PDB file of C-alpha atoms in Angstrom:
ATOM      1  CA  UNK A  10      15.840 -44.048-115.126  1.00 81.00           C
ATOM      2  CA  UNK A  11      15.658 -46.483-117.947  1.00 84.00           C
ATOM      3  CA  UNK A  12      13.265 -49.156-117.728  1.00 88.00           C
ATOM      4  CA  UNK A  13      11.291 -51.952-119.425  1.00 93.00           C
ATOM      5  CA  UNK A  14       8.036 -53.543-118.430  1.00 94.00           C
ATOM      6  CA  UNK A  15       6.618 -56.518-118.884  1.00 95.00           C
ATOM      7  CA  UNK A  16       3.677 -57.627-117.375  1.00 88.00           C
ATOM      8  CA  UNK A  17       5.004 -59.923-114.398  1.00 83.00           C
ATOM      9  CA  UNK A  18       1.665 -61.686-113.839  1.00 90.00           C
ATOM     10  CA  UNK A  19       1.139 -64.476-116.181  1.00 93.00           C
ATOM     11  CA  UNK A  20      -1.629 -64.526-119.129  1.00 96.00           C
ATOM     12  CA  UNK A  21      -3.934 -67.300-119.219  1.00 97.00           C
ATOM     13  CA  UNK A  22      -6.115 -67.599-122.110  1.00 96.00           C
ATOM     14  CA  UNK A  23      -8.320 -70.308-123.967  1.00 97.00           C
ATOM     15  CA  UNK A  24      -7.115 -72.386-127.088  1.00 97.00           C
ATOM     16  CA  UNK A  25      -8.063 -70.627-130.568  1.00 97.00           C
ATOM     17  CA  UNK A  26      -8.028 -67.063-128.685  1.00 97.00           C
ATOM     18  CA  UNK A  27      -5.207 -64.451-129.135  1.00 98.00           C
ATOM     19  CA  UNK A  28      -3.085 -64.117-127.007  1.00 97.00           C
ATOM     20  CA  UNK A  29      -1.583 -60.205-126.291  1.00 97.00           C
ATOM     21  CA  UNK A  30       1.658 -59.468-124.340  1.00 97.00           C
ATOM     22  CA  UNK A  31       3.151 -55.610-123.559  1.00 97.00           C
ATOM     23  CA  UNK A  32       6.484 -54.269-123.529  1.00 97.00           C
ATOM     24  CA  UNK A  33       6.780 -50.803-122.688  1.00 97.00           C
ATOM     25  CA  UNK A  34      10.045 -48.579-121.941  1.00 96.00           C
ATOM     26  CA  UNK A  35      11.209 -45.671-120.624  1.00 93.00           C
ATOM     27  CA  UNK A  36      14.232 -43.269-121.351  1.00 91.00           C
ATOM     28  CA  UNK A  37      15.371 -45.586-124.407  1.00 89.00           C
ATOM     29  CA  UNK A  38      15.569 -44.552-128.490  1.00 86.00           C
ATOM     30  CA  UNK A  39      15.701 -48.271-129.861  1.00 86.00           C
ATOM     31  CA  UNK A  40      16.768 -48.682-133.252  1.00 83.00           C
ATOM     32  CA  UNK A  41      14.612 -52.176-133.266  1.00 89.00           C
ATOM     33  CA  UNK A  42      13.018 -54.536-130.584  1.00 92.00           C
ATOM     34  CA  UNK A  43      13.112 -58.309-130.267  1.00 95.00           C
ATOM     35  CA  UNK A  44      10.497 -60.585-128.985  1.00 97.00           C
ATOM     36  CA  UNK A  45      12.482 -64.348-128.055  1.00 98.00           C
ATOM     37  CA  UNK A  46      10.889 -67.870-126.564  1.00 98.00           C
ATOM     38  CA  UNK A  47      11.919 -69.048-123.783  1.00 97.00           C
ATOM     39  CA  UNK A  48      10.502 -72.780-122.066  1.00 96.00           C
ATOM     40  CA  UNK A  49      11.529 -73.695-118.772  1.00 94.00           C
ATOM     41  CA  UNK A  50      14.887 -74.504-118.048  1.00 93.00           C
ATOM     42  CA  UNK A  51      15.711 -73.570-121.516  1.00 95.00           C
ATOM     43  CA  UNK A  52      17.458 -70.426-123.295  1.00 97.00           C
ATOM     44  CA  UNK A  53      15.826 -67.918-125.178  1.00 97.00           C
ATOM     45  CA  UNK A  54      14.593 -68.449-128.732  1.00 97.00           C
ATOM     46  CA  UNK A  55      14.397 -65.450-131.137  1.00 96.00           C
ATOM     47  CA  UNK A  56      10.967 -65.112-132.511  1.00 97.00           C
ATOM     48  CA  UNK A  57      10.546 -62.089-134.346  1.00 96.00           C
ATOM     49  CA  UNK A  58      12.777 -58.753-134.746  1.00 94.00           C
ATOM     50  CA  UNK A  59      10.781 -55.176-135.318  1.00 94.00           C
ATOM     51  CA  UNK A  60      12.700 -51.981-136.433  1.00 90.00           C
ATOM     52  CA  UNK A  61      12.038 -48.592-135.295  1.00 88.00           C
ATOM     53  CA  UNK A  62      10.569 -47.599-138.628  1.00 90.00           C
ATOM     54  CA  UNK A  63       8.141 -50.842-139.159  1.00 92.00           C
ATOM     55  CA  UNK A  64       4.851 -50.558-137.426  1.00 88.00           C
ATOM     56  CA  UNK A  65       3.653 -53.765-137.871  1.00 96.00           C
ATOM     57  CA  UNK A  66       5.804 -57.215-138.291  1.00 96.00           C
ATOM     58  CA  UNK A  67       4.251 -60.840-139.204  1.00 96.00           C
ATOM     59  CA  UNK A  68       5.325 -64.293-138.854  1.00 95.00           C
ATOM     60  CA  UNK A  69       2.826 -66.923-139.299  1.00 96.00           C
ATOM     61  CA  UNK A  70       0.651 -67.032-136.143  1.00 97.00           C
ATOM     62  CA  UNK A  71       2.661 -64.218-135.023  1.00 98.00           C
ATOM     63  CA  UNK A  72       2.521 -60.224-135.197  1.00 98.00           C
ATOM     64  CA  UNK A  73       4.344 -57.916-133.107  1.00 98.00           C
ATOM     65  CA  UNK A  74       3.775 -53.865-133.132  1.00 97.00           C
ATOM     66  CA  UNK A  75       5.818 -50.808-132.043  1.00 95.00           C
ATOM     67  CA  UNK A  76       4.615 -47.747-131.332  1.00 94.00           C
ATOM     68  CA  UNK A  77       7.839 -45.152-130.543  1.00 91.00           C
ATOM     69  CA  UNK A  78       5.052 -42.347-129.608  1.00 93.00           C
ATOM     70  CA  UNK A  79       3.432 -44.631-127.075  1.00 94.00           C
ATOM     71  CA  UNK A  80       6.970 -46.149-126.526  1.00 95.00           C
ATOM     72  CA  UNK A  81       5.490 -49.670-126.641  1.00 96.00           C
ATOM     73  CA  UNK A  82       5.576 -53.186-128.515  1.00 96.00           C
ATOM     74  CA  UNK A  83       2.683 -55.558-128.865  1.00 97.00           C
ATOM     75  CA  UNK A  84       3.233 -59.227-129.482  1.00 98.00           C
ATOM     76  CA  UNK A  85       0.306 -61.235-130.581  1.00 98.00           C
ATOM     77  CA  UNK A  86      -0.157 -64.801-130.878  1.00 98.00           C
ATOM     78  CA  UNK A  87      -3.821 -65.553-133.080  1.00 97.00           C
ATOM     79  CA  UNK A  88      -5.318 -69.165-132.492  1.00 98.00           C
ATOM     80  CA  UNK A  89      -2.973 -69.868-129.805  1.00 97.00           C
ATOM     81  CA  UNK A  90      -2.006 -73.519-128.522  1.00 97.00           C
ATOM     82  CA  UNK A  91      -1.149 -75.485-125.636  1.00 97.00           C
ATOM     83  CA  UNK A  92       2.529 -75.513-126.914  1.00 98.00           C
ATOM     84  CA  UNK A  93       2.719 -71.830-127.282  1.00 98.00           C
ATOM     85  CA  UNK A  94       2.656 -71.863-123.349  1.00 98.00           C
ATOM     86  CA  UNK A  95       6.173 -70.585-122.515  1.00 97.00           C
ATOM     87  CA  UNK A  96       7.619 -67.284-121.762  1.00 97.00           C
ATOM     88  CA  UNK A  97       8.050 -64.777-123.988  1.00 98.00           C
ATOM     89  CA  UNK A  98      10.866 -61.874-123.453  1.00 97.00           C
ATOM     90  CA  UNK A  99      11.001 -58.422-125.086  1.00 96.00           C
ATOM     91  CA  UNK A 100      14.605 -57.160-126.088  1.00 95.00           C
ATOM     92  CA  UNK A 101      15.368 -53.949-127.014  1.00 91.00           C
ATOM     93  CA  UNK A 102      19.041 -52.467-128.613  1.00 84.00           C
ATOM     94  CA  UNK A 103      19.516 -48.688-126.650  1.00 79.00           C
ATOM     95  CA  UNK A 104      21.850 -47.894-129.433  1.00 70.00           C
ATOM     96  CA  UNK A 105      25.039 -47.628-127.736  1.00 65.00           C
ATOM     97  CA  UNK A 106      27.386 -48.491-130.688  1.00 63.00           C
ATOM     98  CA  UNK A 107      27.250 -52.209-130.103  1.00 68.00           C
ATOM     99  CA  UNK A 108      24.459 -54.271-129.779  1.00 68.00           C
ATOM    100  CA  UNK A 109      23.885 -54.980-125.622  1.00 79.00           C
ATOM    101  CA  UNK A 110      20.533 -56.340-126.291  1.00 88.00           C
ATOM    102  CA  UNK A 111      18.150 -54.981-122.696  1.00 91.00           C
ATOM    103  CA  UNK A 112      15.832 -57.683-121.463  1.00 94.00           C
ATOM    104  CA  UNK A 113      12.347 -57.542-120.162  1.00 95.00           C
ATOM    105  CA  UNK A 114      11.196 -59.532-117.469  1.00 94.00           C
ATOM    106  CA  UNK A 115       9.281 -61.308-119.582  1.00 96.00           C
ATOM    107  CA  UNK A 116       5.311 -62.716-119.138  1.00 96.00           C
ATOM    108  CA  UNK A 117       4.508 -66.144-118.835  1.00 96.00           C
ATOM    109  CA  UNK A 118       1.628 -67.153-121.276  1.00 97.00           C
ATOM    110  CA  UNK A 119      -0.096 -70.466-120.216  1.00 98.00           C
ATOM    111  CA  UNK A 120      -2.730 -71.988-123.132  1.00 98.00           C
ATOM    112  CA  UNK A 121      -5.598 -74.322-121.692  1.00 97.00           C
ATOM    113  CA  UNK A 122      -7.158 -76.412-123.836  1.00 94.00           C
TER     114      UNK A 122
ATOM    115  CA  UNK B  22      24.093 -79.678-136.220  1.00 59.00           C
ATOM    116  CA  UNK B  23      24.881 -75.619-135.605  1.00 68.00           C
ATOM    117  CA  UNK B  24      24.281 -73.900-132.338  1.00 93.00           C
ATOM    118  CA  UNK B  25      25.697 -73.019-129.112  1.00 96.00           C
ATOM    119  CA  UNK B  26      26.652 -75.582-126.372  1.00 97.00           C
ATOM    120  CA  UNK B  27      26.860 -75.001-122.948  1.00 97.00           C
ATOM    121  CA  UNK B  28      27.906 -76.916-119.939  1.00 96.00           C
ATOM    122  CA  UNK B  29      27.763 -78.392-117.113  1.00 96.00           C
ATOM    123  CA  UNK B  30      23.746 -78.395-117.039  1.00 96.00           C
ATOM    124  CA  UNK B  31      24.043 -78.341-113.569  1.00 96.00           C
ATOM    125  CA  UNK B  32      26.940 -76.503-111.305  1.00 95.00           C
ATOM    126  CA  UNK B  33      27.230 -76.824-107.700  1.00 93.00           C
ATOM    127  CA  UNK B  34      30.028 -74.261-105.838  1.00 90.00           C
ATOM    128  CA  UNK B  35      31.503 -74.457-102.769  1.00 89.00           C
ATOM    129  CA  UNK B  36      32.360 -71.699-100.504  1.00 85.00           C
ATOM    130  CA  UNK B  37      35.615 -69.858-101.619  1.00 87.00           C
ATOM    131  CA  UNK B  38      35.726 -71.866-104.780  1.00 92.00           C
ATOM    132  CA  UNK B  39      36.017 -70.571-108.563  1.00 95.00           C
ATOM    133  CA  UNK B  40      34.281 -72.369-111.278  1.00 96.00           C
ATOM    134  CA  UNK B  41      34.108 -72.457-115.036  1.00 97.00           C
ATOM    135  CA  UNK B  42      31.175 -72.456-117.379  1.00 98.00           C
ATOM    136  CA  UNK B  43      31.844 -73.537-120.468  1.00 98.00           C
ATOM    137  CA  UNK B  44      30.409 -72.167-124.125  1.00 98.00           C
ATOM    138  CA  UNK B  45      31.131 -73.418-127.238  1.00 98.00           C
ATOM    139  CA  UNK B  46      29.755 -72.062-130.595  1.00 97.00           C
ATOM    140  CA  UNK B  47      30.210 -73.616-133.846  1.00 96.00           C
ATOM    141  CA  UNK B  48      27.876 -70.572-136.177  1.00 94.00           C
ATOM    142  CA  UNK B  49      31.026 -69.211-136.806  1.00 93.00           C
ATOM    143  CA  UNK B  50      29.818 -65.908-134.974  1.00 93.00           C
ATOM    144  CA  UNK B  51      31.874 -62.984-133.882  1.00 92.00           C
ATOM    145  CA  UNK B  52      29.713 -62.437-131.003  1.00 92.00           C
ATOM    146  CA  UNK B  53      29.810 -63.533-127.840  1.00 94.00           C
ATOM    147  CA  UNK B  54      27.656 -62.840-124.405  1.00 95.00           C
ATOM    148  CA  UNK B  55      27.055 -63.819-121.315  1.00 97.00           C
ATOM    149  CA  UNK B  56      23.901 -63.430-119.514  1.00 97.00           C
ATOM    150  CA  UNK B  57      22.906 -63.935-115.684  1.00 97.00           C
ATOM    151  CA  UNK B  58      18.860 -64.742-115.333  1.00 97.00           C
ATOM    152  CA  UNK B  59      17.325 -64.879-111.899  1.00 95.00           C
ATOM    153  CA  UNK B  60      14.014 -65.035-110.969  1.00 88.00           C
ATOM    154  CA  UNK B  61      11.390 -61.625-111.522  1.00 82.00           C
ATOM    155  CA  UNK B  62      14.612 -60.455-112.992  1.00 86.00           C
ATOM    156  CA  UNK B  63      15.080 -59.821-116.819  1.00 88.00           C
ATOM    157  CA  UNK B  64      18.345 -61.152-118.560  1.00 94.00           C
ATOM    158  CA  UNK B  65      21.912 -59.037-117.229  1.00 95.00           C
ATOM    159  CA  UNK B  66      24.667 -58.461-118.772  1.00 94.00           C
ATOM    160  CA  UNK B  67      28.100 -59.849-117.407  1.00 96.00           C
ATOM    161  CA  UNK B  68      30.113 -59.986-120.468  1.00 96.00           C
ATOM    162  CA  UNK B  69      30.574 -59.670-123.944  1.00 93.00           C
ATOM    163  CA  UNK B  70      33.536 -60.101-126.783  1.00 94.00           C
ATOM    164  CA  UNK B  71      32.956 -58.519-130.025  1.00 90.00           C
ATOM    165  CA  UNK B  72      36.025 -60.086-131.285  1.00 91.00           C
ATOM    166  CA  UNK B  73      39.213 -62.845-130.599  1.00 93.00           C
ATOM    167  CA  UNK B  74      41.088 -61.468-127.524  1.00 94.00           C
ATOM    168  CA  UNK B  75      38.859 -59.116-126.718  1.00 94.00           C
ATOM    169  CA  UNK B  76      36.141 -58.745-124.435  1.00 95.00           C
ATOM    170  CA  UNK B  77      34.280 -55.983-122.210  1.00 93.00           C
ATOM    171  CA  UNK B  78      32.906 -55.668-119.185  1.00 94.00           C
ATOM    172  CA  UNK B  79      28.778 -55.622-119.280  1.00 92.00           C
ATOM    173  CA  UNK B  80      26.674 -54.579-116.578  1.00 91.00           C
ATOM    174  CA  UNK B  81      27.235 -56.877-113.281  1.00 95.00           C
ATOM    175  CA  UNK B  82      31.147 -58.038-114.198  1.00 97.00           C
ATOM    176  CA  UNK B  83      31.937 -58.081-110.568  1.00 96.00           C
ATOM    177  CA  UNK B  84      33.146 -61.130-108.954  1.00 96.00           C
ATOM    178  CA  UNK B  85      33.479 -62.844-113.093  1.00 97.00           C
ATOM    179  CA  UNK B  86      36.046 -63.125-115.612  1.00 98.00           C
ATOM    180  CA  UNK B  87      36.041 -64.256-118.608  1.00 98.00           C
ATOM    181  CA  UNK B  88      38.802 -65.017-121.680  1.00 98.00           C
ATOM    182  CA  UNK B  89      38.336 -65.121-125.709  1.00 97.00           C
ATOM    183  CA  UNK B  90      41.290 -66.898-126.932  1.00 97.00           C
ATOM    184  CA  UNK B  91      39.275 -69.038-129.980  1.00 97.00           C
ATOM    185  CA  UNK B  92      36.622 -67.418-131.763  1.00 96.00           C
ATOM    186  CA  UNK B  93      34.628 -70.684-131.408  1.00 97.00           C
ATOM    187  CA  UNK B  94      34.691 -70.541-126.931  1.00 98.00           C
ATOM    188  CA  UNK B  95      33.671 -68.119-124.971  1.00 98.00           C
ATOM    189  CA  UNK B  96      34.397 -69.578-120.955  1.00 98.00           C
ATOM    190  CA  UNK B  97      32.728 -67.516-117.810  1.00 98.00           C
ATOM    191  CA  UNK B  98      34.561 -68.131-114.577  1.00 98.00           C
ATOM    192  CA  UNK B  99      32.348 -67.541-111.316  1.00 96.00           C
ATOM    193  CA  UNK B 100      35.067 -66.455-108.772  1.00 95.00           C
ATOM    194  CA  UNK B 101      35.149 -66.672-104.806  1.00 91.00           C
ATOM    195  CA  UNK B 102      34.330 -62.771-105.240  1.00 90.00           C
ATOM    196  CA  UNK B 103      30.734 -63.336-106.427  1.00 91.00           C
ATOM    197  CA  UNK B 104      29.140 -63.559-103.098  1.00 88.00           C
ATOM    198  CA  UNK B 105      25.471 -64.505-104.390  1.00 92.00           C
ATOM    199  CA  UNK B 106      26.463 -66.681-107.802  1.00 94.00           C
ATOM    200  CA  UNK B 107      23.229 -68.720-107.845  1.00 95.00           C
ATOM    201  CA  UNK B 108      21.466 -68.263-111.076  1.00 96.00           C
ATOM    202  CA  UNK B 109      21.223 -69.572-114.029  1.00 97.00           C
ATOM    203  CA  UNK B 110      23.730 -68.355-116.721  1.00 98.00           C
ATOM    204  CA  UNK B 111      23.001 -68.271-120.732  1.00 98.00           C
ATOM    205  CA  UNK B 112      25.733 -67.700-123.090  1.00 98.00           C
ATOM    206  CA  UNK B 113      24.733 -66.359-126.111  1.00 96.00           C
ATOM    207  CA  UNK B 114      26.265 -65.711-130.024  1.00 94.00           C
ATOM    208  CA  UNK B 115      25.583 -62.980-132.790  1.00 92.00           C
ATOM    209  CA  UNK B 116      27.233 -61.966-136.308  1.00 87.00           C
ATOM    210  CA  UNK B 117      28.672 -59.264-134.873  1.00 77.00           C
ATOM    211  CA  UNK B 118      29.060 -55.740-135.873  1.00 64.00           C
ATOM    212  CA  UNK B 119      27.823 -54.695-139.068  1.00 59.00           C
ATOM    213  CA  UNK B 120      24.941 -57.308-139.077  1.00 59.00           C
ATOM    214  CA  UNK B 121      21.857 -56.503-140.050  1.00 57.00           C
ATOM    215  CA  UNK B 122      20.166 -59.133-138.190  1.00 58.00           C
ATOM    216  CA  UNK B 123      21.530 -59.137-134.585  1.00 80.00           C
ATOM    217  CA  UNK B 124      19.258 -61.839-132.821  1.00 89.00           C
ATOM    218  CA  UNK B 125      21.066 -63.687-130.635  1.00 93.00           C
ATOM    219  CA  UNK B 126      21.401 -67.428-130.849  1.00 95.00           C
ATOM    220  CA  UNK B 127      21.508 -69.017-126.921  1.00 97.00           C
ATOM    221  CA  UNK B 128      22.580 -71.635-125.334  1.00 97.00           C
ATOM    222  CA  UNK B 129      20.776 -73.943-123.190  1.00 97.00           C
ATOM    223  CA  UNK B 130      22.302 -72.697-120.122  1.00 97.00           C
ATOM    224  CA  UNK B 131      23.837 -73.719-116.552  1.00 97.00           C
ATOM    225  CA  UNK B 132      21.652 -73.846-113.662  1.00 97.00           C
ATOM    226  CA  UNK B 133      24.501 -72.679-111.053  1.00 96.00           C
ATOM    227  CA  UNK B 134      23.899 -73.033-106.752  1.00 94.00           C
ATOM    228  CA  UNK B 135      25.490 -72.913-104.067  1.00 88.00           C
ATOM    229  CA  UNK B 136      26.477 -75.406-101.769  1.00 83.00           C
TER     230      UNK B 136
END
């Protein structure tokens, strides 16, 4: 079956470390994979968008990876913050002729100062 | 200011009762969605409209209906059908097809229970 993973146990860290967050799937071909924002009680902010044929994507604090052999994605926040504490979702597009972003379940990051 | 608007915040249905989320999207998008997010649970798909008067079923369009008549609105009705509607519901906007960039631009969302 088709699947995507996110860890479901949240990730605490210390300010000024990096933070690192999975995605892995199963039984999809994505043409590209998202990585959004979203704060409680809030929707989804888009944060960065990888394609299939781009290893490595930067924004700022912010780098994301995909690996199609290892069928994963690796989102990285460097010198994290307090108000990067939120919870960050994985998309990916299974190619089906129109985009029907999938969702992960996403990971809940907390930063302690 | 553009974005996507969403509302009631907060939606309270009673048994046997339809009701009507509203979404309104001024980023002259295409696209429209409509997402269900529970808890442990990642994003689903009720809904979508690539286009004016047209829209398609997604992946848990039982007991929902929706209708596309302005590009700019994109309306979800919860109907008496949906026996477990409590969730919170995100509409959501894209170019549309033929975009390079397809991120999709959400709403706030509507925080929907049951009475």
């Amino acid at each position: 079956s088709q699947k995507i993973e996110q860890n479901s146990e949240a990730l605490n860290i210390q300010e000024g470390k990096t933070a690192t967050l999975t995605c892995n799937y199963t039984n999809y071909s994505p043409a590209y994979l998202q990585w959004y924002r979203q704060d409680p009680g809030r929707g989804p902010v888009f944060l960065l968008l990888i394609r299939e044929n781009e290893k490595e994507k930067r924004k700022e604090r912010l780098k994301v990876t995909f690996d199609t052999t290892l069928k994963q994605s690796l989102f990285h926040i460097t010198a994290s913050q307090p108000a990067d504490s939120a919870t960050y979702l994985c998309a990916l597009d299974p190619s089906t002729g129109f985009q029907k972003l999938v969702f992960g379940t996403g990971t809940r990051l907390l930063v302690s100062p | 200011d553009g974005g996507i608007t969403q509302s009631p915040k907060y939606l309270f249905r009673k048994e046997g009762q339809n009701v009507t989320l509203s979404c309104e999207q001024n980023l002259n998008h295409d696209a429209m969605y409509w997402y269900r997010q529970d808890p442990g649970q990642g994003l689903r798909l009720i809904y979508y409209s690539q286009i004016v008067n047209d829209f398609q079923k997604g992946d848990i369009a039982e007991g929902y209906s929706v209708s596309r008549e302005k590009k700019e609105s994109f309306p979800l009705t919860v109907t008496s059908a949906q026996k477990n509607p409590t969730a919170f519901y995100l509409c959501a906007s894209s170019m549309g097809v033929g975009a390079t960039n397809e991120k999709l631009f959400f709403g706030s969302g509507t925080q929907l229970s049951v009475l």
